[in-house]
PDB file of C-alpha atoms in Angstrom:
ATOM      1  CA  ASN A   6      -0.624 -43.499   2.706  1.00 36.00           C
ATOM      2  CA  LYS A   7      -0.998 -39.916   1.526  1.00 35.00           C
ATOM      3  CA  SER A   8       2.330 -39.730  -0.306  1.00 37.00           C
ATOM      4  CA  ILE A   9       1.536 -42.856  -2.334  1.00 35.00           C
ATOM      5  CA  SER A  10      -1.776 -41.410  -3.491  1.00 34.00           C
ATOM      6  CA  MET A  11      -0.013 -38.175  -4.505  1.00 31.00           C
ATOM      7  CA  THR A  12       2.487 -40.164  -6.564  1.00 37.00           C
ATOM      8  CA  ASP A  13      -0.341 -42.070  -8.212  1.00 39.00           C
ATOM      9  CA  MET A  14      -2.174 -38.823  -8.938  1.00 32.00           C
ATOM     10  CA  TYR A  15       0.902 -37.497 -10.713  1.00 33.00           C
ATOM     11  CA  LEU A  16       1.236 -40.653 -12.805  1.00 39.00           C
ATOM     12  CA  ASP A  17      -2.458 -40.619 -13.649  1.00 38.00           C
ATOM     13  CA  SER A  18      -2.276 -36.994 -14.795  1.00 39.00           C
ATOM     14  CA  THR A  19       0.072 -37.900 -17.660  1.00 41.00           C
ATOM     15  CA  ASP A  20      -1.278 -36.830 -21.041  1.00 43.00           C
ATOM     16  CA  PRO A  21      -3.214 -39.838 -22.479  1.00 42.00           C
ATOM     17  CA  SER A  22      -1.405 -39.374 -25.801  1.00 46.00           C
ATOM     18  CA  GLU A  23       1.796 -40.178 -23.900  1.00 68.00           C
ATOM     19  CA  ASN A  24       0.566 -43.597 -22.781  1.00 85.00           C
ATOM     20  CA  VAL A  25       3.498 -46.035 -22.916  1.00 91.00           C
ATOM     21  CA  GLY A  26       1.963 -48.969 -21.055  1.00 95.00           C
ATOM     22  CA  GLN A  27       2.064 -50.309 -17.507  1.00 96.00           C
ATOM     23  CA  ILE A  28       4.276 -52.492 -15.358  1.00 97.00           C
ATOM     24  CA  HIS A  29       3.249 -54.971 -12.656  1.00 98.00           C
ATOM     25  CA  PHE A  30       5.654 -55.765  -9.803  1.00 98.00           C
ATOM     26  CA  SER A  31       5.626 -56.715  -6.126  1.00 97.00           C
ATOM     27  CA  LEU A  32       7.790 -55.828  -3.123  1.00 97.00           C
ATOM     28  CA  GLU A  33       8.320 -57.522   0.205  1.00 96.00           C
ATOM     29  CA  TYR A  34      10.941 -57.189   2.923  1.00 96.00           C
ATOM     30  CA  ASP A  35      12.708 -59.999   4.786  1.00 95.00           C
ATOM     31  CA  PHE A  36      13.360 -58.351   8.178  1.00 95.00           C
ATOM     32  CA  GLN A  37      15.418 -61.270   9.481  1.00 95.00           C
ATOM     33  CA  ASN A  38      17.899 -61.160   6.572  1.00 95.00           C
ATOM     34  CA  THR A  39      17.556 -57.378   5.857  1.00 95.00           C
ATOM     35  CA  THR A  40      16.718 -58.184   2.232  1.00 95.00           C
ATOM     36  CA  LEU A  41      14.357 -56.466  -0.194  1.00 96.00           C
ATOM     37  CA  ILE A  42      12.617 -58.917  -2.549  1.00 96.00           C
ATOM     38  CA  LEU A  43      11.416 -57.459  -5.844  1.00 97.00           C
ATOM     39  CA  LYS A  44       9.380 -59.490  -8.315  1.00 98.00           C
ATOM     40  CA  VAL A  45       9.074 -58.002 -11.801  1.00 98.00           C
ATOM     41  CA  LEU A  46       5.933 -59.722 -13.044  1.00 98.00           C
ATOM     42  CA  GLN A  47       4.637 -58.350 -16.332  1.00 97.00           C
ATOM     43  CA  GLY A  48       4.033 -55.414 -18.615  1.00 97.00           C
ATOM     44  CA  LYS A  49       0.994 -54.587 -20.692  1.00 96.00           C
ATOM     45  CA  GLU A  50       0.095 -52.374 -23.648  1.00 94.00           C
ATOM     46  CA  LEU A  51       3.704 -51.392 -24.347  1.00 95.00           C
ATOM     47  CA  PRO A  52       4.282 -49.344 -27.519  1.00 91.00           C
ATOM     48  CA  ALA A  53       5.690 -51.038 -30.622  1.00 90.00           C
ATOM     49  CA  LYS A  54       9.293 -50.034 -31.256  1.00 86.00           C
ATOM     50  CA  ASP A  55      10.129 -52.443 -34.084  1.00 82.00           C
ATOM     51  CA  LEU A  56       9.005 -52.562 -37.719  1.00 78.00           C
ATOM     52  CA  SER A  57       7.236 -55.832 -36.971  1.00 80.00           C
ATOM     53  CA  GLY A  58       4.725 -53.898 -34.819  1.00 87.00           C
ATOM     54  CA  THR A  59       6.079 -55.419 -31.607  1.00 91.00           C
ATOM     55  CA  SER A  60       8.946 -54.847 -29.161  1.00 93.00           C
ATOM     56  CA  ASP A  61      11.613 -56.937 -27.406  1.00 95.00           C
ATOM     57  CA  PRO A  62      11.177 -55.570 -23.875  1.00 96.00           C
ATOM     58  CA  TYR A  63      13.316 -56.034 -20.792  1.00 97.00           C
ATOM     59  CA  VAL A  64      13.464 -54.157 -17.465  1.00 97.00           C
ATOM     60  CA  ARG A  65      16.519 -52.508 -15.924  1.00 94.00           C
ATOM     61  CA  VAL A  66      16.297 -52.274 -12.128  1.00 95.00           C
ATOM     62  CA  THR A  67      18.196 -49.729  -9.993  1.00 91.00           C
ATOM     63  CA  LEU A  68      17.985 -48.646  -6.354  1.00 90.00           C
ATOM     64  CA  LEU A  69      18.782 -44.949  -6.656  1.00 84.00           C
ATOM     65  CA  PRO A  70      21.033 -43.140  -5.908  1.00 79.00           C
ATOM     66  CA  ASP A  71      23.299 -46.165  -6.494  1.00 78.00           C
ATOM     67  CA  LYS A  72      23.511 -46.311 -10.294  1.00 66.00           C
ATOM     68  CA  LYS A  73      26.447 -48.733 -10.448  1.00 65.00           C
ATOM     69  CA  HIS A  74      24.597 -51.921  -9.501  1.00 74.00           C
ATOM     70  CA  ARG A  75      22.003 -52.409 -12.210  1.00 84.00           C
ATOM     71  CA  LEU A  76      20.052 -55.613 -12.614  1.00 93.00           C
ATOM     72  CA  GLU A  77      18.134 -56.643 -15.713  1.00 95.00           C
ATOM     73  CA  THR A  78      15.386 -59.088 -16.576  1.00 97.00           C
ATOM     74  CA  LYS A  79      15.581 -61.403 -19.548  1.00 97.00           C
ATOM     75  CA  ILE A  80      14.478 -60.038 -22.926  1.00 96.00           C
ATOM     76  CA  LYS A  81      11.003 -61.117 -24.053  1.00 96.00           C
ATOM     77  CA  ARG A  82      10.874 -61.338 -27.841  1.00 95.00           C
ATOM     78  CA  ARG A  83       8.187 -59.844 -30.066  1.00 94.00           C
ATOM     79  CA  THR A  84       5.557 -58.906 -27.489  1.00 95.00           C
ATOM     80  CA  LEU A  85       3.760 -55.834 -26.166  1.00 96.00           C
ATOM     81  CA  ASN A  86       2.478 -57.737 -23.110  1.00 97.00           C
ATOM     82  CA  PRO A  87       5.594 -59.412 -21.686  1.00 97.00           C
ATOM     83  CA  ARG A  88       5.592 -61.791 -18.705  1.00 98.00           C
ATOM     84  CA  TRP A  89       8.963 -61.691 -16.974  1.00 98.00           C
ATOM     85  CA  ASN A  90       8.144 -63.300 -13.583  1.00 97.00           C
ATOM     86  CA  GLU A  91      11.676 -62.698 -12.275  1.00 97.00           C
ATOM     87  CA  THR A  92      12.795 -62.178  -8.678  1.00 97.00           C
ATOM     88  CA  PHE A  93      15.601 -59.870  -7.512  1.00 96.00           C
ATOM     89  CA  TYR A  94      17.145 -59.785  -4.036  1.00 95.00           C
ATOM     90  CA  PHE A  95      18.748 -56.667  -2.533  1.00 94.00           C
ATOM     91  CA  GLU A  96      20.671 -57.978   0.466  1.00 93.00           C
ATOM     92  CA  GLY A  97      22.151 -56.027   3.375  1.00 91.00           C
ATOM     93  CA  PHE A  98      19.569 -53.243   3.439  1.00 92.00           C
ATOM     94  CA  PRO A  99      18.414 -52.339   6.963  1.00 94.00           C
ATOM     95  CA  ILE A 100      14.937 -50.826   6.781  1.00 92.00           C
ATOM     96  CA  GLN A 101      16.205 -47.292   7.584  1.00 91.00           C
ATOM     97  CA  LYS A 102      18.704 -47.462   4.718  1.00 90.00           C
ATOM     98  CA  LEU A 103      16.077 -48.876   2.376  1.00 90.00           C
ATOM     99  CA  GLN A 104      13.673 -46.029   3.089  1.00 87.00           C
ATOM    100  CA  SER A 105      16.207 -43.530   1.727  1.00 87.00           C
ATOM    101  CA  ARG A 106      16.280 -45.334  -1.629  1.00 89.00           C
ATOM    102  CA  VAL A 107      14.150 -44.907  -4.747  1.00 89.00           C
ATOM    103  CA  LEU A 108      13.252 -47.942  -6.845  1.00 93.00           C
ATOM    104  CA  HIS A 109      13.741 -47.180 -10.548  1.00 91.00           C
ATOM    105  CA  LEU A 110      12.236 -49.583 -13.089  1.00 95.00           C
ATOM    106  CA  HIS A 111      13.156 -48.692 -16.667  1.00 93.00           C
ATOM    107  CA  VAL A 112      11.650 -50.678 -19.560  1.00 96.00           C
ATOM    108  CA  PHE A 113      13.753 -50.872 -22.739  1.00 94.00           C
ATOM    109  CA  ASP A 114      13.285 -52.370 -26.180  1.00 93.00           C
ATOM    110  CA  TYR A 115      16.304 -54.507 -27.052  1.00 92.00           C
ATOM    111  CA  ASP A 116      17.883 -53.775 -30.419  1.00 85.00           C
ATOM    112  CA  ARG A 117      20.595 -56.053 -31.741  1.00 78.00           C
ATOM    113  CA  PHE A 118      22.115 -53.542 -34.155  1.00 73.00           C
ATOM    114  CA  SER A 119      21.730 -50.172 -32.437  1.00 72.00           C
ATOM    115  CA  ARG A 120      21.177 -48.590 -29.045  1.00 72.00           C
ATOM    116  CA  ASP A 121      18.250 -50.026 -27.062  1.00 83.00           C
ATOM    117  CA  ASP A 122      15.175 -47.771 -27.101  1.00 85.00           C
ATOM    118  CA  SER A 123      13.742 -46.449 -23.861  1.00 87.00           C
ATOM    119  CA  ILE A 124      10.044 -47.351 -23.577  1.00 92.00           C
ATOM    120  CA  GLY A 125       9.180 -45.851 -20.181  1.00 92.00           C
ATOM    121  CA  GLU A 126      10.091 -45.740 -16.515  1.00 91.00           C
ATOM    122  CA  VAL A 127       8.731 -45.693 -12.972  1.00 92.00           C
ATOM    123  CA  PHE A 128      10.221 -44.066  -9.858  1.00 89.00           C
ATOM    124  CA  LEU A 129       8.963 -45.342  -6.488  1.00 92.00           C
ATOM    125  CA  PRO A 130      10.387 -43.791  -3.268  1.00 91.00           C
ATOM    126  CA  LEU A 131      10.597 -46.758  -0.883  1.00 92.00           C
ATOM    127  CA  CYS A 132       9.692 -44.545   2.081  1.00 90.00           C
ATOM    128  CA  GLN A 133       6.171 -44.677   0.629  1.00 90.00           C
ATOM    129  CA  VAL A 134       5.931 -48.480   0.790  1.00 93.00           C
ATOM    130  CA  ASP A 135       4.420 -50.318   3.758  1.00 92.00           C
ATOM    131  CA  PHE A 136       6.724 -53.308   4.290  1.00 93.00           C
ATOM    132  CA  ALA A 137       4.488 -54.936   6.902  1.00 91.00           C
ATOM    133  CA  GLY A 138       3.393 -57.346   4.171  1.00 90.00           C
ATOM    134  CA  LYS A 139       3.839 -58.076   0.474  1.00 94.00           C
ATOM    135  CA  GLN A 140       2.798 -55.161  -1.730  1.00 94.00           C
ATOM    136  CA  SER A 141       1.694 -55.502  -5.346  1.00 96.00           C
ATOM    137  CA  PHE A 142       1.718 -52.558  -7.782  1.00 96.00           C
ATOM    138  CA  TRP A 143       0.421 -51.740 -11.251  1.00 96.00           C
ATOM    139  CA  LYS A 144       2.160 -48.523 -12.321  1.00 95.00           C
ATOM    140  CA  ALA A 145       1.770 -46.447 -15.470  1.00 94.00           C
ATOM    141  CA  LEU A 146       5.109 -46.040 -17.206  1.00 93.00           C
ATOM    142  CA  LYS A 147       6.246 -42.471 -17.757  1.00 87.00           C
ATOM    143  CA  PRO A 148       7.579 -41.738 -21.256  1.00 82.00           C
ATOM    144  CA  PRO A 149      11.331 -41.124 -21.506  1.00 72.00           C
ATOM    145  CA  ALA A 150      12.178 -37.548 -20.608  1.00 60.00           C
ATOM    146  CA  LYS A 151      14.219 -36.626 -23.737  1.00 60.00           C
ATOM    147  CA  ASP A 152      14.242 -32.831 -23.895  1.00 56.00           C
ATOM    148  CA  LYS A 153      10.809 -32.375 -22.390  1.00 75.00           C
ATOM    149  CA  CYS A 154      11.188 -29.847 -19.576  1.00 86.00           C
ATOM    150  CA  GLY A 155       7.506 -29.196 -18.877  1.00 88.00           C
ATOM    151  CA  GLU A 156       5.215 -26.216 -19.431  1.00 90.00           C
ATOM    152  CA  LEU A 157       4.606 -22.894 -17.711  1.00 93.00           C
ATOM    153  CA  LEU A 158       1.314 -20.981 -17.564  1.00 93.00           C
ATOM    154  CA  SER A 159       1.852 -17.232 -17.348  1.00 94.00           C
ATOM    155  CA  SER A 160       0.022 -13.991 -18.015  1.00 94.00           C
ATOM    156  CA  LEU A 161       1.166 -10.584 -19.243  1.00 95.00           C
ATOM    157  CA  CYS A 162      -0.490  -7.201 -18.832  1.00 95.00           C
ATOM    158  CA  TYR A 163       0.722  -3.722 -19.789  1.00 95.00           C
ATOM    159  CA  HIS A 164      -0.746  -0.380 -18.672  1.00 95.00           C
ATOM    160  CA  PRO A 165       0.599   2.377 -20.969  1.00 94.00           C
ATOM    161  CA  SER A 166      -0.832   5.096 -18.705  1.00 93.00           C
ATOM    162  CA  ASN A 167       1.468   4.277 -15.782  1.00 95.00           C
ATOM    163  CA  SER A 168       4.118   2.263 -17.697  1.00 95.00           C
ATOM    164  CA  ILE A 169       3.587  -0.887 -15.603  1.00 96.00           C
ATOM    165  CA  LEU A 170       4.356  -4.280 -17.133  1.00 96.00           C
ATOM    166  CA  THR A 171       2.997  -7.149 -15.009  1.00 96.00           C
ATOM    167  CA  LEU A 172       4.051 -10.776 -15.366  1.00 96.00           C
ATOM    168  CA  THR A 173       2.065 -13.382 -13.408  1.00 96.00           C
ATOM    169  CA  LEU A 174       3.496 -16.874 -13.049  1.00 96.00           C
ATOM    170  CA  ILE A 175       0.414 -19.027 -12.514  1.00 95.00           C
ATOM    171  CA  LYS A 176       1.577 -22.651 -12.484  1.00 94.00           C
ATOM    172  CA  ALA A 177       3.763 -25.249 -14.167  1.00 94.00           C
ATOM    173  CA  ARG A 178       3.021 -28.824 -15.182  1.00 90.00           C
ATOM    174  CA  ASN A 179       5.033 -31.955 -15.963  1.00 87.00           C
ATOM    175  CA  LEU A 180       8.356 -30.386 -15.024  1.00 90.00           C
ATOM    176  CA  LYS A 181      11.471 -32.469 -15.572  1.00 85.00           C
ATOM    177  CA  ALA A 182      12.512 -34.341 -12.417  1.00 83.00           C
ATOM    178  CA  LYS A 183      15.944 -33.288 -11.177  1.00 80.00           C
ATOM    179  CA  ASP A 184      16.105 -35.129  -7.842  1.00 75.00           C
ATOM    180  CA  ILE A 185      16.588 -38.821  -7.036  1.00 69.00           C
ATOM    181  CA  ASN A 186      13.058 -38.997  -5.614  1.00 73.00           C
ATOM    182  CA  GLY A 187      11.673 -38.394  -9.102  1.00 76.00           C
ATOM    183  CA  LYS A 188      10.620 -34.848  -8.202  1.00 83.00           C
ATOM    184  CA  SER A 189      12.081 -31.323  -8.211  1.00 89.00           C
ATOM    185  CA  ASP A 190      12.083 -28.294  -5.884  1.00 92.00           C
ATOM    186  CA  PRO A 191      11.072 -25.645  -8.409  1.00 95.00           C
ATOM    187  CA  TYR A 192      11.127 -21.877  -8.225  1.00 96.00           C
ATOM    188  CA  VAL A 193      11.134 -19.247 -10.978  1.00 97.00           C
ATOM    189  CA  LYS A 194      13.753 -16.578 -11.547  1.00 97.00           C
ATOM    190  CA  VAL A 195      12.851 -13.655 -13.839  1.00 97.00           C
ATOM    191  CA  TRP A 196      15.186 -11.093 -15.400  1.00 95.00           C
ATOM    192  CA  LEU A 197      13.933  -7.901 -17.046  1.00 95.00           C
ATOM    193  CA  GLN A 198      16.319  -7.161 -19.934  1.00 93.00           C
ATOM    194  CA  PHE A 199      16.861  -4.265 -22.329  1.00 90.00           C
ATOM    195  CA  GLY A 200      18.727  -5.687 -25.298  1.00 84.00           C
ATOM    196  CA  ASP A 201      21.438  -7.876 -23.704  1.00 82.00           C
ATOM    197  CA  LYS A 202      21.567  -5.857 -20.494  1.00 90.00           C
ATOM    198  CA  ARG A 203      19.940  -7.395 -17.412  1.00 92.00           C
ATOM    199  CA  VAL A 204      18.211  -4.723 -15.357  1.00 93.00           C
ATOM    200  CA  GLU A 205      16.044  -6.238 -12.636  1.00 95.00           C
ATOM    201  CA  LYS A 206      15.689  -9.706 -11.076  1.00 96.00           C
ATOM    202  CA  ARG A 207      12.732 -11.290  -9.246  1.00 97.00           C
ATOM    203  CA  LYS A 208      12.150 -14.748  -7.720  1.00 96.00           C
ATOM    204  CA  THR A 209       9.205 -16.819  -6.574  1.00 97.00           C
ATOM    205  CA  PRO A 210       9.320 -18.891  -3.362  1.00 96.00           C
ATOM    206  CA  ILE A 211      10.617 -22.485  -3.641  1.00 95.00           C
ATOM    207  CA  PHE A 212       8.037 -25.292  -3.925  1.00 95.00           C
ATOM    208  CA  THR A 213       9.414 -28.555  -2.560  1.00 92.00           C
ATOM    209  CA  CYS A 214       9.055 -32.031  -4.013  1.00 91.00           C
ATOM    210  CA  THR A 215       6.662 -31.343  -6.907  1.00 92.00           C
ATOM    211  CA  LEU A 216       6.571 -31.374 -10.700  1.00 91.00           C
ATOM    212  CA  ASN A 217       3.298 -29.409 -10.854  1.00 93.00           C
ATOM    213  CA  PRO A 218       3.784 -26.273  -8.713  1.00 95.00           C
ATOM    214  CA  VAL A 219       1.128 -23.549  -8.406  1.00 95.00           C
ATOM    215  CA  PHE A 220       3.025 -20.255  -8.080  1.00 96.00           C
ATOM    216  CA  ASN A 221       0.337 -17.532  -8.367  1.00 95.00           C
ATOM    217  CA  GLU A 222       3.071 -14.914  -8.117  1.00 96.00           C
ATOM    218  CA  SER A 223       2.981 -11.504  -9.845  1.00 96.00           C
ATOM    219  CA  PHE A 224       5.895  -9.202 -10.644  1.00 97.00           C
ATOM    220  CA  SER A 225       5.500  -5.617 -11.852  1.00 97.00           C
ATOM    221  CA  PHE A 226       8.179  -3.688 -13.765  1.00 96.00           C
ATOM    222  CA  ASN A 227       8.345  -0.038 -14.785  1.00 96.00           C
ATOM    223  CA  VAL A 228       8.763   0.068 -18.584  1.00 94.00           C
ATOM    224  CA  PRO A 229       8.002   3.260 -20.552  1.00 94.00           C
ATOM    225  CA  TRP A 230       5.772   2.778 -23.596  1.00 92.00           C
ATOM    226  CA  GLU A 231       8.531   3.846 -26.007  1.00 91.00           C
ATOM    227  CA  LYS A 232      10.742   1.026 -24.669  1.00 91.00           C
ATOM    228  CA  ILE A 233       8.171  -1.763 -24.444  1.00 91.00           C
ATOM    229  CA  ARG A 234       9.350  -3.363 -27.706  1.00 86.00           C
ATOM    230  CA  GLU A 235      13.003  -3.197 -26.678  1.00 88.00           C
ATOM    231  CA  CYS A 236      12.680  -5.200 -23.489  1.00 91.00           C
ATOM    232  CA  SER A 237      12.271  -8.876 -22.735  1.00 92.00           C
ATOM    233  CA  LEU A 238      11.633 -11.151 -19.779  1.00 94.00           C
ATOM    234  CA  ASP A 239      13.980 -14.101 -19.351  1.00 93.00           C
ATOM    235  CA  VAL A 240      11.920 -16.584 -17.299  1.00 96.00           C
ATOM    236  CA  MET A 241      13.887 -19.510 -15.823  1.00 96.00           C
ATOM    237  CA  VAL A 242      12.321 -22.402 -13.928  1.00 96.00           C
ATOM    238  CA  MET A 243      15.018 -23.632 -11.524  1.00 95.00           C
ATOM    239  CA  ASP A 244      15.446 -26.646  -9.245  1.00 93.00           C
ATOM    240  CA  PHE A 245      16.636 -25.615  -5.775  1.00 92.00           C
ATOM    241  CA  ASP A 246      19.427 -27.735  -4.290  1.00 85.00           C
ATOM    242  CA  ASN A 247      20.503 -27.569  -0.640  1.00 79.00           C
ATOM    243  CA  ILE A 248      23.959 -28.962  -1.299  1.00 73.00           C
ATOM    244  CA  GLY A 249      24.995 -28.320  -4.894  1.00 73.00           C
ATOM    245  CA  ARG A 250      24.262 -25.663  -7.451  1.00 81.00           C
ATOM    246  CA  ASN A 251      20.665 -24.888  -8.381  1.00 88.00           C
ATOM    247  CA  GLU A 252      19.869 -26.442 -11.770  1.00 88.00           C
ATOM    248  CA  LEU A 253      17.940 -25.022 -14.702  1.00 90.00           C
ATOM    249  CA  ILE A 254      14.831 -27.091 -15.494  1.00 91.00           C
ATOM    250  CA  GLY A 255      13.775 -24.993 -18.484  1.00 91.00           C
ATOM    251  CA  ARG A 256      13.231 -21.421 -19.636  1.00 92.00           C
ATOM    252  CA  ILE A 257      11.184 -19.168 -21.897  1.00 92.00           C
ATOM    253  CA  LEU A 258      11.926 -15.728 -23.328  1.00 91.00           C
ATOM    254  CA  LEU A 259       9.006 -13.307 -23.517  1.00 92.00           C
ATOM    255  CA  ALA A 260      10.244 -10.616 -25.842  1.00 88.00           C
ATOM    256  CA  GLY A 261       9.580  -7.501 -27.840  1.00 79.00           C
ATOM    257  CA  LYS A 262      10.989  -7.759 -31.369  1.00 65.00           C
ATOM    258  CA  ASN A 263      14.266  -6.076 -30.377  1.00 51.00           C
ATOM    259  CA  GLY A 264      14.618  -7.758 -27.001  1.00 47.00           C
ATOM    260  CA  SER A 265      17.948  -9.660 -26.823  1.00 48.00           C
ATOM    261  CA  GLY A 266      17.859 -10.024 -30.602  1.00 49.00           C
ATOM    262  CA  ALA A 267      14.799 -12.271 -30.293  1.00 53.00           C
ATOM    263  CA  SER A 268      11.786 -12.063 -32.536  1.00 58.00           C
ATOM    264  CA  GLU A 269       8.624 -10.763 -30.881  1.00 62.00           C
ATOM    265  CA  THR A 270       6.742 -13.581 -29.176  1.00 78.00           C
ATOM    266  CA  LYS A 271       3.013 -14.052 -29.794  1.00 85.00           C
ATOM    267  CA  HIS A 272       2.321 -13.569 -26.095  1.00 89.00           C
ATOM    268  CA  TRP A 273       4.090 -10.189 -26.244  1.00 91.00           C
ATOM    269  CA  GLN A 274       2.205  -9.176 -29.402  1.00 89.00           C
ATOM    270  CA  ASP A 275      -1.126 -10.020 -27.768  1.00 90.00           C
ATOM    271  CA  MET A 276      -0.187  -7.988 -24.671  1.00 92.00           C
ATOM    272  CA  ILE A 277       0.672  -4.890 -26.738  1.00 90.00           C
ATOM    273  CA  SER A 278      -2.420  -5.197 -28.946  1.00 91.00           C
ATOM    274  CA  LYS A 279      -4.674  -5.487 -25.859  1.00 91.00           C
ATOM    275  CA  PRO A 280      -3.465  -2.843 -23.392  1.00 91.00           C
ATOM    276  CA  LYS A 281      -4.779  -3.110 -19.818  1.00 92.00           C
ATOM    277  CA  GLN A 282      -5.992  -6.656 -20.524  1.00 93.00           C
ATOM    278  CA  THR A 283      -4.474  -9.762 -18.955  1.00 94.00           C
ATOM    279  CA  VAL A 284      -3.315 -12.225 -21.631  1.00 92.00           C
ATOM    280  CA  VAL A 285      -2.793 -15.821 -20.453  1.00 92.00           C
ATOM    281  CA  GLN A 286      -0.786 -18.460 -22.316  1.00 90.00           C
ATOM    282  CA  TRP A 287       0.897 -21.850 -21.798  1.00 89.00           C
ATOM    283  CA  HIS A 288       4.563 -21.989 -22.839  1.00 90.00           C
ATOM    284  CA  ARG A 289       6.673 -25.074 -23.500  1.00 87.00           C
ATOM    285  CA  LEU A 290       9.912 -24.760 -21.527  1.00 90.00           C
ATOM    286  CA  LYS A 291      13.196 -25.102 -23.432  1.00 86.00           C
ATOM    287  CA  PRO A 292      16.303 -26.733 -21.928  1.00 79.00           C
ATOM    288  CA  GLU A 293      18.559 -23.771 -22.771  1.00 70.00           C
TER     289      GLU A 293
END
């Protein structure tokens, strides 16, 4: 199944330094009783969250988008390789209804005195599962999102002779998922600003169902040399939504020292110090 391999590729591309362990589970479907049977089997190589060098892990199970009915495994004390071996039944799910759901397994570390720590999570769209037989999965846990919005690779180039400032949006990686399928529909919106005044807007096409889009889109703006330090580019990575409002995934500000009151960014400095040259840089997206 092509979509399963794409999901696995995304999970496997996680930065090794972000390794938060794996989870083993199985799925089967009882067609006669329209029931999904989930077995949460074990975890391995979970990170230590307690001072003792271990964790007290349990798994919270949800069939998204229904967040009200959460099920949980028992807590396994002082282990980084827990064996839960617990079975959950989701009754009254015709196969068509089930295929519109996303299985969310979220591993937590139980803490008696404070809020439980998130260890990692897995999203599995059930439309990607072949229910002809029992399926067994080992999945890498993704670290909790926190404020990580992803990164954007862009390039800047300025030609003083014809006053053309060119921004190229190359690609993004590890964007924050905004949709229930664990993905986003990203596009980039760019504003050219002089001080606080927005002057010109550009947009890339929308890339559906991905957290690692390749944009390869260039925008050119006319900016006289004497104003190059007064302008800035407000670059917003957005998640397109058919029904509701489009959501901000993250943004960066590429600025001259006077642009919108911001200090001059290194990328901007490099562009000005190397006229006519294309300067490429990764940027960490900020939530606001």
